Coordinates of C-alpha atoms and ligand atoms in Angstrom, one line a residue:
M1 CA 0.0 0.0 0.0
A2 CA 1.2 3.5 -0.8
K3 CA 2.3 5.7 2.1
H4 CA -0.2 8.4 1.1
T5 CA -3.4 8.3 -0.9
V6 CA -4.3 11.7 -2.5
T7 CA -7.5 12.6 -4.3
L8 CA -6.6 14.2 -7.7
I9 CA -9.2 16.4 -9.4
P10 CA -7.7 17.4 -12.8
G11 CA -10.4 20.0 -13.5
D12 CA -11.0 21.4 -17.0
G13 CA -9.5 24.0 -19.4
I14 CA -5.7 23.9 -18.8
G15 CA -6.3 21.8 -15.6
P16 CA -5.6 18.3 -17.1
E17 CA -2.3 19.5 -18.7
I18 CA -0.9 21.3 -15.6
T19 CA -2.0 18.5 -13.2
D20 CA -0.4 16.0 -15.5
A21 CA 2.9 18.0 -15.4
M22 CA 2.6 18.3 -11.6
R23 CA 2.0 14.6 -11.1
R24 CA 5.0 13.7 -13.2
V25 CA 7.2 16.1 -11.2
V26 CA 5.9 14.8 -7.8
E27 CA 6.4 11.1 -8.9
A28 CA 9.9 11.8 -10.1
T29 CA 10.9 12.8 -6.5
G30 CA 10.3 9.2 -5.5
V31 CA 7.6 10.1 -3.0
D32 CA 5.1 7.2 -2.4
I33 CA 1.7 8.6 -3.4
A34 CA -1.3 6.7 -4.8
W35 CA -3.6 9.1 -6.7
E36 CA -7.4 8.6 -6.6
V37 CA -8.5 10.5 -9.8
V38 CA -12.0 11.9 -9.7
E39 CA -13.7 14.3 -12.1
A40 CA -15.7 17.5 -11.3
G41 CA -17.0 20.4 -13.3
A42 CA -19.1 21.0 -16.4
D43 CA -17.9 17.9 -18.1
V44 CA -19.5 15.5 -15.5
M45 CA -22.7 17.5 -15.3
E46 CA -24.6 15.4 -17.8
K47 CA -23.5 12.1 -16.2
Y48 CA -24.2 13.0 -12.6
G49 CA -26.6 15.9 -12.8
T50 CA -24.2 18.0 -10.7
P51 CA -20.7 19.5 -11.3
L52 CA -19.6 18.3 -7.9
P53 CA -20.8 14.6 -7.5
E54 CA -21.1 13.2 -3.9
H55 CA -18.3 10.6 -4.6
V56 CA -15.8 13.4 -5.2
I57 CA -16.5 15.0 -1.8
E58 CA -16.5 11.5 -0.2
S59 CA -13.0 10.8 -1.8
V60 CA -11.6 14.0 -0.3
R61 CA -13.2 13.2 3.0
K62 CA -11.7 9.7 3.1
N63 CA -8.2 10.7 2.0
A64 CA -8.2 14.0 3.9
V65 CA -5.9 15.5 1.2
A66 CA -6.7 16.5 -2.4
I67 CA -5.0 18.4 -5.1
K68 CA -6.9 19.9 -8.0
G69 CA -6.6 21.8 -11.2
P70 CA -8.8 24.8 -12.0
V71 CA -12.5 24.2 -12.8
T72 CA -14.4 26.6 -15.1
T73 CA -17.5 28.3 -13.6
P74 CA -19.7 29.3 -16.6
V75 CA -21.2 32.7 -16.1
G76 CA -25.0 33.2 -15.9
T77 CA -26.0 29.5 -16.0
G78 CA -27.0 28.9 -12.4
F79 CA -24.1 26.5 -12.3
R80 CA -22.6 26.8 -8.8
S81 CA -18.8 27.2 -8.4
V82 CA -17.3 23.8 -7.7
N83 CA -14.5 25.5 -5.8
V84 CA -16.8 27.3 -3.5
A85 CA -19.1 24.3 -3.1
L86 CA -16.1 22.1 -2.1
R87 CA -14.8 24.6 0.4
R88 CA -18.3 24.8 2.0
A89 CA -19.0 21.0 2.0
L90 CA -15.7 20.3 3.8
D91 CA -15.6 23.5 5.9
L92 CA -12.2 24.4 4.5
Y93 CA -12.0 27.7 6.5
V94 CA -8.4 28.6 5.7
N95 CA -7.2 29.8 2.3
L96 CA -3.4 29.8 2.4
R97 CA -1.6 31.7 -0.3
P98 CA 2.1 32.2 0.0
A99 CA 3.8 34.7 -2.2
F100 CA 7.6 34.5 -2.4
S101 CA 10.2 35.8 -4.9
I102 CA 11.7 33.4 -7.4
A103 CA 14.6 34.7 -9.5
G104 CA 13.9 34.7 -13.3
T105 CA 10.2 35.4 -13.1
G106 CA 10.7 39.0 -14.1
A107 CA 8.8 40.2 -11.0
R108 CA 9.2 43.7 -9.8
Y109 CA 10.7 42.6 -6.4
D110 CA 13.3 40.0 -5.5
D111 CA 12.9 39.9 -1.7
V112 CA 9.2 39.1 -1.1
D113 CA 8.3 36.3 1.4
I114 CA 4.7 36.7 2.5
V115 CA 2.1 34.3 3.6
I116 CA -1.6 35.3 3.2
V117 CA -4.0 33.6 5.5
R118 CA -7.5 34.3 4.2
E119 CA -10.7 33.4 6.0
N120 CA -12.7 31.3 3.5
T121 CA -16.3 30.9 4.9
E122 CA -17.9 34.2 5.9
D123 CA -17.8 37.9 5.2
L124 CA -19.3 39.2 1.9
Y125 CA -18.7 35.7 0.4
A126 CA -21.3 34.1 2.7
G127 CA -23.7 34.4 -0.2
V128 CA -26.4 36.2 1.8
E129 CA -27.8 38.6 -0.7
F130 CA -31.1 40.5 -1.3
E131 CA -32.0 41.5 -4.9
E132 CA -33.1 45.0 -5.7
G133 CA -36.9 45.5 -5.8
K134 CA -37.8 42.2 -4.1
T135 CA -40.4 42.2 -1.3
E136 CA -37.9 40.8 1.2
T137 CA -35.3 43.4 0.2
L138 CA -37.8 46.2 0.9
E139 CA -38.7 44.5 4.2
L140 CA -35.1 44.5 5.2
I141 CA -34.7 48.2 4.3
E142 CA -37.8 48.9 6.5
F143 CA -36.4 46.8 9.3
V144 CA -33.1 48.7 9.2
E145 CA -34.9 52.0 9.3
A146 CA -37.3 50.9 12.1
H147 CA -34.4 49.9 14.3
G148 CA -32.6 53.3 13.8
A149 CA -29.6 51.5 12.1
G150 CA -29.6 54.0 9.2
S151 CA -31.4 54.6 5.9
I152 CA -30.9 52.7 2.7
R153 CA -32.2 53.8 -0.7
R154 CA -35.2 51.7 -1.7
D155 CA -33.7 50.9 -5.1
S156 CA -30.7 49.1 -3.5
G157 CA -29.5 45.6 -3.8
I158 CA -27.9 44.3 -0.5
S159 CA -25.1 41.9 0.3
L160 CA -24.6 41.1 4.0
K161 CA -21.2 40.9 5.6
P162 CA -21.4 38.5 8.6
I163 CA -18.2 38.2 10.7
S164 CA -18.4 35.9 13.7
I165 CA -16.3 35.4 16.8
T166 CA -16.1 31.7 15.9
G167 CA -14.9 32.4 12.3
S168 CA -12.4 35.1 13.4
E169 CA -11.0 33.2 16.3
R170 CA -10.2 30.0 14.3
I171 CA -8.6 31.9 11.4
V172 CA -6.4 34.1 13.6
R173 CA -5.4 31.1 15.6
Y174 CA -4.5 29.3 12.4
A175 CA -2.3 32.2 11.4
F176 CA -0.4 32.2 14.7
E177 CA 0.0 28.4 14.7
Y178 CA 1.3 28.6 11.1
A179 CA 3.8 31.3 12.2
L180 CA 5.1 29.1 15.0
A181 CA 5.3 26.0 12.9
N182 CA 7.1 27.7 10.1
S183 CA 9.5 29.9 12.1
R184 CA 7.8 33.1 11.1
S185 CA 8.1 36.1 13.4
K186 CA 5.1 38.4 12.8
V187 CA 1.3 38.2 12.2
T188 CA -0.5 41.3 10.8
A189 CA -4.2 41.3 11.1
V190 CA -5.8 43.4 8.3
H191 CA -9.2 45.1 8.6
K192 CA -11.2 48.3 8.2
A193 CA -12.4 48.5 11.8
N194 CA -12.3 52.3 11.8
I195 CA -15.4 52.2 9.5
L196 CA -17.0 48.7 9.9
K197 CA -17.2 48.7 13.7
Y198 CA -19.4 45.7 14.2
S199 CA -17.9 43.3 11.6
D200 CA -14.2 44.2 11.2
G201 CA -14.3 45.8 14.7
L202 CA -15.3 42.4 16.1
Y203 CA -12.6 40.7 14.0
L204 CA -9.9 43.0 15.3
D205 CA -11.0 42.5 19.0
V206 CA -10.8 38.8 18.5
A207 CA -7.5 39.0 16.8
R208 CA -6.0 41.1 19.6
R209 CA -7.4 38.6 22.2
V210 CA -5.9 35.6 20.3
A211 CA -2.6 37.5 19.8
A212 CA -2.2 38.0 23.5
E213 CA -1.9 34.2 23.9
Y214 CA 1.1 34.2 21.6
E215 CA 2.9 37.2 23.2
G216 CA 6.6 36.8 23.4
R217 CA 6.5 34.1 20.7
V218 CA 5.1 35.8 17.6
E219 CA 4.9 39.5 17.1
F220 CA 1.5 41.0 16.3
E221 CA 0.3 44.2 14.6
D222 CA -2.9 45.3 12.9
R223 CA -3.2 47.5 9.8
I224 CA -6.1 49.1 7.9
V225 CA -6.6 47.3 4.5
D226 CA -6.0 50.3 2.3
A227 CA -2.8 51.2 4.1
T228 CA -1.8 47.6 3.8
C229 CA -2.1 47.7 0.0
M230 CA 0.1 50.7 -0.2
G231 CA 2.6 49.2 2.3
L232 CA 2.8 46.0 0.3
V233 CA 3.6 47.8 -2.9
M234 CA 6.2 50.2 -1.3
H235 CA 7.8 47.9 1.3
P236 CA 6.8 44.3 0.9
E237 CA 9.7 43.3 3.0
D238 CA 7.9 44.7 6.1
F239 CA 5.3 41.9 6.0
D240 CA 5.5 38.3 7.1
V241 CA 2.1 36.4 7.8
L242 CA -1.0 38.4 7.0
V243 CA -4.5 37.3 8.3
L244 CA -7.5 38.8 6.6
P245 CA -11.3 38.4 6.4
N246 CA -12.5 36.8 3.1
L247 CA -12.9 39.7 0.7
Y248 CA -9.7 41.6 1.7
G249 CA -7.9 38.3 1.6
D250 CA -9.0 37.6 -2.0
I251 CA -7.9 41.0 -3.2
V252 CA -4.7 41.4 -1.2
S253 CA -3.5 37.8 -2.2
D254 CA -3.8 38.7 -5.9
L255 CA -1.9 41.9 -5.2
A256 CA 0.8 39.8 -3.4
A257 CA 0.9 37.3 -6.4
G258 CA 1.5 40.3 -8.6
L259 CA 4.5 41.4 -6.6
V260 CA 6.2 38.0 -7.2
G261 CA 5.4 37.4 -10.9
G262 CA 1.7 36.8 -11.4
L263 CA -0.9 34.1 -11.5
G264 CA 1.2 31.6 -13.4
I265 CA 3.3 31.0 -10.3
A266 CA 0.9 31.6 -7.4
P267 CA 0.1 28.4 -5.3
G268 CA -2.7 28.0 -2.8
A269 CA -4.4 25.7 -0.3
N270 CA -7.8 25.4 1.3
I271 CA -7.5 23.8 4.7
G272 CA -10.0 22.7 7.3
T273 CA -10.0 20.6 10.5
D274 CA -10.5 17.3 8.7
A275 CA -9.3 17.9 5.1
A276 CA -7.2 20.0 2.9
V277 CA -7.7 20.8 -0.8
F278 CA -4.6 22.2 -2.6
E279 CA -5.2 24.3 -5.8
P280 CA -3.4 27.1 -7.6
V281 CA -4.8 30.7 -7.4
H282 CA -5.4 30.9 -11.2
G283 CA -8.4 29.7 -13.2
S284 CA -8.8 27.4 -16.1
A285 CA -7.5 29.9 -18.8
P286 CA -9.8 28.3 -21.4
K287 CA -8.1 29.9 -24.4
Y288 CA -5.0 27.8 -23.7
T289 CA -6.8 24.5 -23.4
G290 CA -4.9 21.6 -25.1
K291 CA -2.2 23.8 -26.4
D292 CA 0.6 22.7 -24.1
M293 CA 1.4 26.3 -23.3
A294 CA 0.1 27.0 -19.8
N295 CA 2.7 27.5 -17.0
P296 CA 2.4 24.6 -14.6
T297 CA 4.5 26.4 -11.9
A298 CA 1.5 27.4 -9.8
E299 CA 0.2 23.8 -9.8
I300 CA 3.7 22.4 -9.1
L301 CA 4.3 24.9 -6.2
T302 CA 0.8 23.9 -4.9
A303 CA 2.1 20.3 -4.8
V304 CA 5.0 21.6 -2.8
L305 CA 2.5 23.0 -0.2
M306 CA 0.8 19.6 -0.3
L307 CA 4.0 17.7 0.3
Q308 CA 4.9 19.9 3.2
H309 CA 1.4 19.2 4.7
L310 CA 2.0 15.5 4.2
G311 CA 5.3 15.8 6.1
E312 CA 7.3 15.0 2.9
R313 CA 9.8 17.9 3.4
E314 CA 12.6 16.4 1.3
A315 CA 10.4 15.9 -1.8
A316 CA 9.0 19.4 -1.3
D317 CA 12.5 21.0 -1.1
K318 CA 13.7 19.0 -4.1
I319 CA 10.8 20.4 -6.3
L320 CA 11.2 23.9 -5.0
A321 CA 14.9 23.8 -5.8
G322 CA 14.2 22.4 -9.3
V323 CA 11.7 25.2 -10.0
R324 CA 14.1 27.9 -8.8
S325 CA 16.9 26.5 -10.9
V326 CA 14.9 26.2 -14.2
L327 CA 13.4 29.7 -13.8
A328 CA 16.8 31.2 -12.9
E329 CA 18.5 29.6 -15.8
G330 CA 15.7 31.0 -18.0
T331 CA 15.9 29.1 -21.3
K332 CA 13.3 26.4 -20.7
V333 CA 10.4 28.6 -19.5
T334 CA 6.8 28.9 -20.6
Y335 CA 5.3 31.7 -22.7
D336 CA 4.2 33.9 -19.9
I337 CA 7.6 34.1 -18.2
R338 CA 9.3 34.6 -21.5
R339 CA 6.9 37.4 -22.3
T340 CA 7.6 39.2 -19.0
N341 CA 11.3 38.8 -19.4
T342 CA 11.8 39.6 -23.1
G343 CA 8.6 41.2 -24.3
S344 CA 8.1 38.3 -26.7
T345 CA 7.0 34.7 -26.4
D346 CA 9.6 33.5 -28.9
G347 CA 11.8 30.7 -27.6
A348 CA 9.2 29.6 -24.9
V349 CA 8.9 25.9 -24.2
G350 CA 5.6 24.0 -23.6
T351 CA 4.0 22.9 -20.3
Q352 CA 5.5 19.3 -20.4
A353 CA 9.0 20.4 -21.6
Y354 CA 9.2 22.8 -18.7
A355 CA 8.1 20.0 -16.3
D356 CA 10.8 17.8 -17.9
A357 CA 13.4 20.5 -17.2
I358 CA 12.5 20.5 -13.5
I359 CA 12.7 16.7 -13.4
A360 CA 16.1 16.8 -15.0
T361 CA 17.5 18.8 -12.0
F362 CA 16.6 15.9 -9.5
Ligands
NAP401 P1 -7.6 32.6 -15.4 O1 -8.1 31.3 -15.8 O2 -6.8 32.6 -14.1 O3 -6.8 33.3 -16.6 C1 -6.6 34.6 -16.7 C2 -5.3 34.9 -17.4 O4 -4.2 34.7 -16.5 C3 -5.0 34.0 -18.6 O5 -5.6 34.4 -19.8 C4 -3.5 34.1 -18.6 O6 -3.1 35.4 -19.1 C5 -3.1 34.1 -17.1 N1 -2.9 32.7 -16.6 C6 -3.7 32.0 -15.8 N2 -3.2 30.8 -15.5 C7 -2.1 30.7 -16.2 C8 -1.1 29.7 -16.3 N3 -1.1 28.6 -15.6 N4 0.0 30.0 -17.1 C9 0.1 31.1 -17.8 N5 -0.8 32.1 -17.7 C10 -1.9 31.9 -16.9 O7 -8.9 33.6 -15.1 P2 -10.3 33.7 -15.8 O8 -10.1 33.7 -17.3 O9 -10.9 34.9 -15.1 O10 -11.1 32.4 -15.4 C11 -11.3 31.3 -16.2 C12 -12.2 30.3 -15.5 O11 -11.6 29.8 -14.4 C13 -13.5 31.0 -15.0 O12 -14.6 30.1 -15.3 C14 -13.3 31.1 -13.5 O13 -14.5 31.0 -12.8 C15 -12.4 29.8 -13.2 N6 -11.6 29.9 -12.0 C16 -11.4 28.8 -11.3 C17 -10.6 28.8 -10.2 C18 -10.4 27.5 -9.5 O14 -10.8 26.4 -10.1 N7 -9.9 27.5 -8.3 C19 -10.0 29.9 -9.8 C20 -10.2 31.1 -10.5 C21 -11.0 31.1 -11.6 P3 -2.6 35.8 -20.6 O15 -3.9 35.7 -21.4 O16 -2.2 37.2 -20.4 O17 -1.6 34.9 -21.0

């Protein structure tokens, strides 16, 4: 029996190509993994009547670890996002998105080493929304006014921003435990508590309370989200671990990805108490489907996070060193990296040739 069994969801668009490259790189390290391949997304809709069949969720639950490629969410079809549904079904409350500099990516900075810990279950992403003009929306507007909580224009649509003590406490605690486990020295809680007193204000209170438990072991600071964005662009070296409510986390993590070279190299993980699903930040980039062009680095670095989670440090370090060496050498890189570095895609290699170059460093 293999040492680890991992659920593999190839996804669609560029997903199958980049997960194939990732799988070959992981296997070439010699790590003992059995892959349980299951399909999700639009392609299985006809067969199972849902883009996220129950056996996919069951597989992740059983194995506790999954890695996936991106899955397309068609716009305006009532088709639920597989990614959001999976996070909800398994209560994957942490979205972990490290952003670190790799030489050769053409990024604007060469000294970034940030970890974004984004809350994944509440805030404006809770999906509690009221459509403009609906009876219940007008009732809500009247309720707000009747309770002296303010006035809202009657032709408004409304999205609620619930932030709980429970949700805030577990995400901030995760950030501190992550800092301790990974020898990181500082956690920054990001918020807009000066304006949003009862949601972000609550989050900040909880963050301060949790931070007190780690005093002397991990440094703590809090920053307003707008000032954080400016700080990240001007002095990214000032930041270490950032912990943010859902929406700010989504935006700031893309900003952080931009500091280190963009979506093609940004890895991610969704982590809960009982399971973890590893996936890159980027989507299915449909225009590159089947062209052997997409950059698999984000998916491969996502596998590095997965191997670290599985305790396979040696294999993780080997892959990271291989990625660094191929990107620094600069001749066997995909179109996006080539374009950033030279202004042209001439001389770029394909997805699989890039993976082969990484394997050749082992
Ligand atoms: P996207 O798929 O991330 O692609 C946007 C652009 O980013 C691409 O056109 C490409 O830029 C660049 N890019 C992304 N991945 C790349 C890679 N591996 N290598 C090189 N370049 C890469 O974003 P989108 O077009 O907004 O979304 C497409 C679909 O993916 C949507 O249905 C969305 O809902 C879904 N999505 C899924 C996930 C997920 O499964 N977790 C996450 C996000 C989005 P250039 O054109 O400049 O080369």
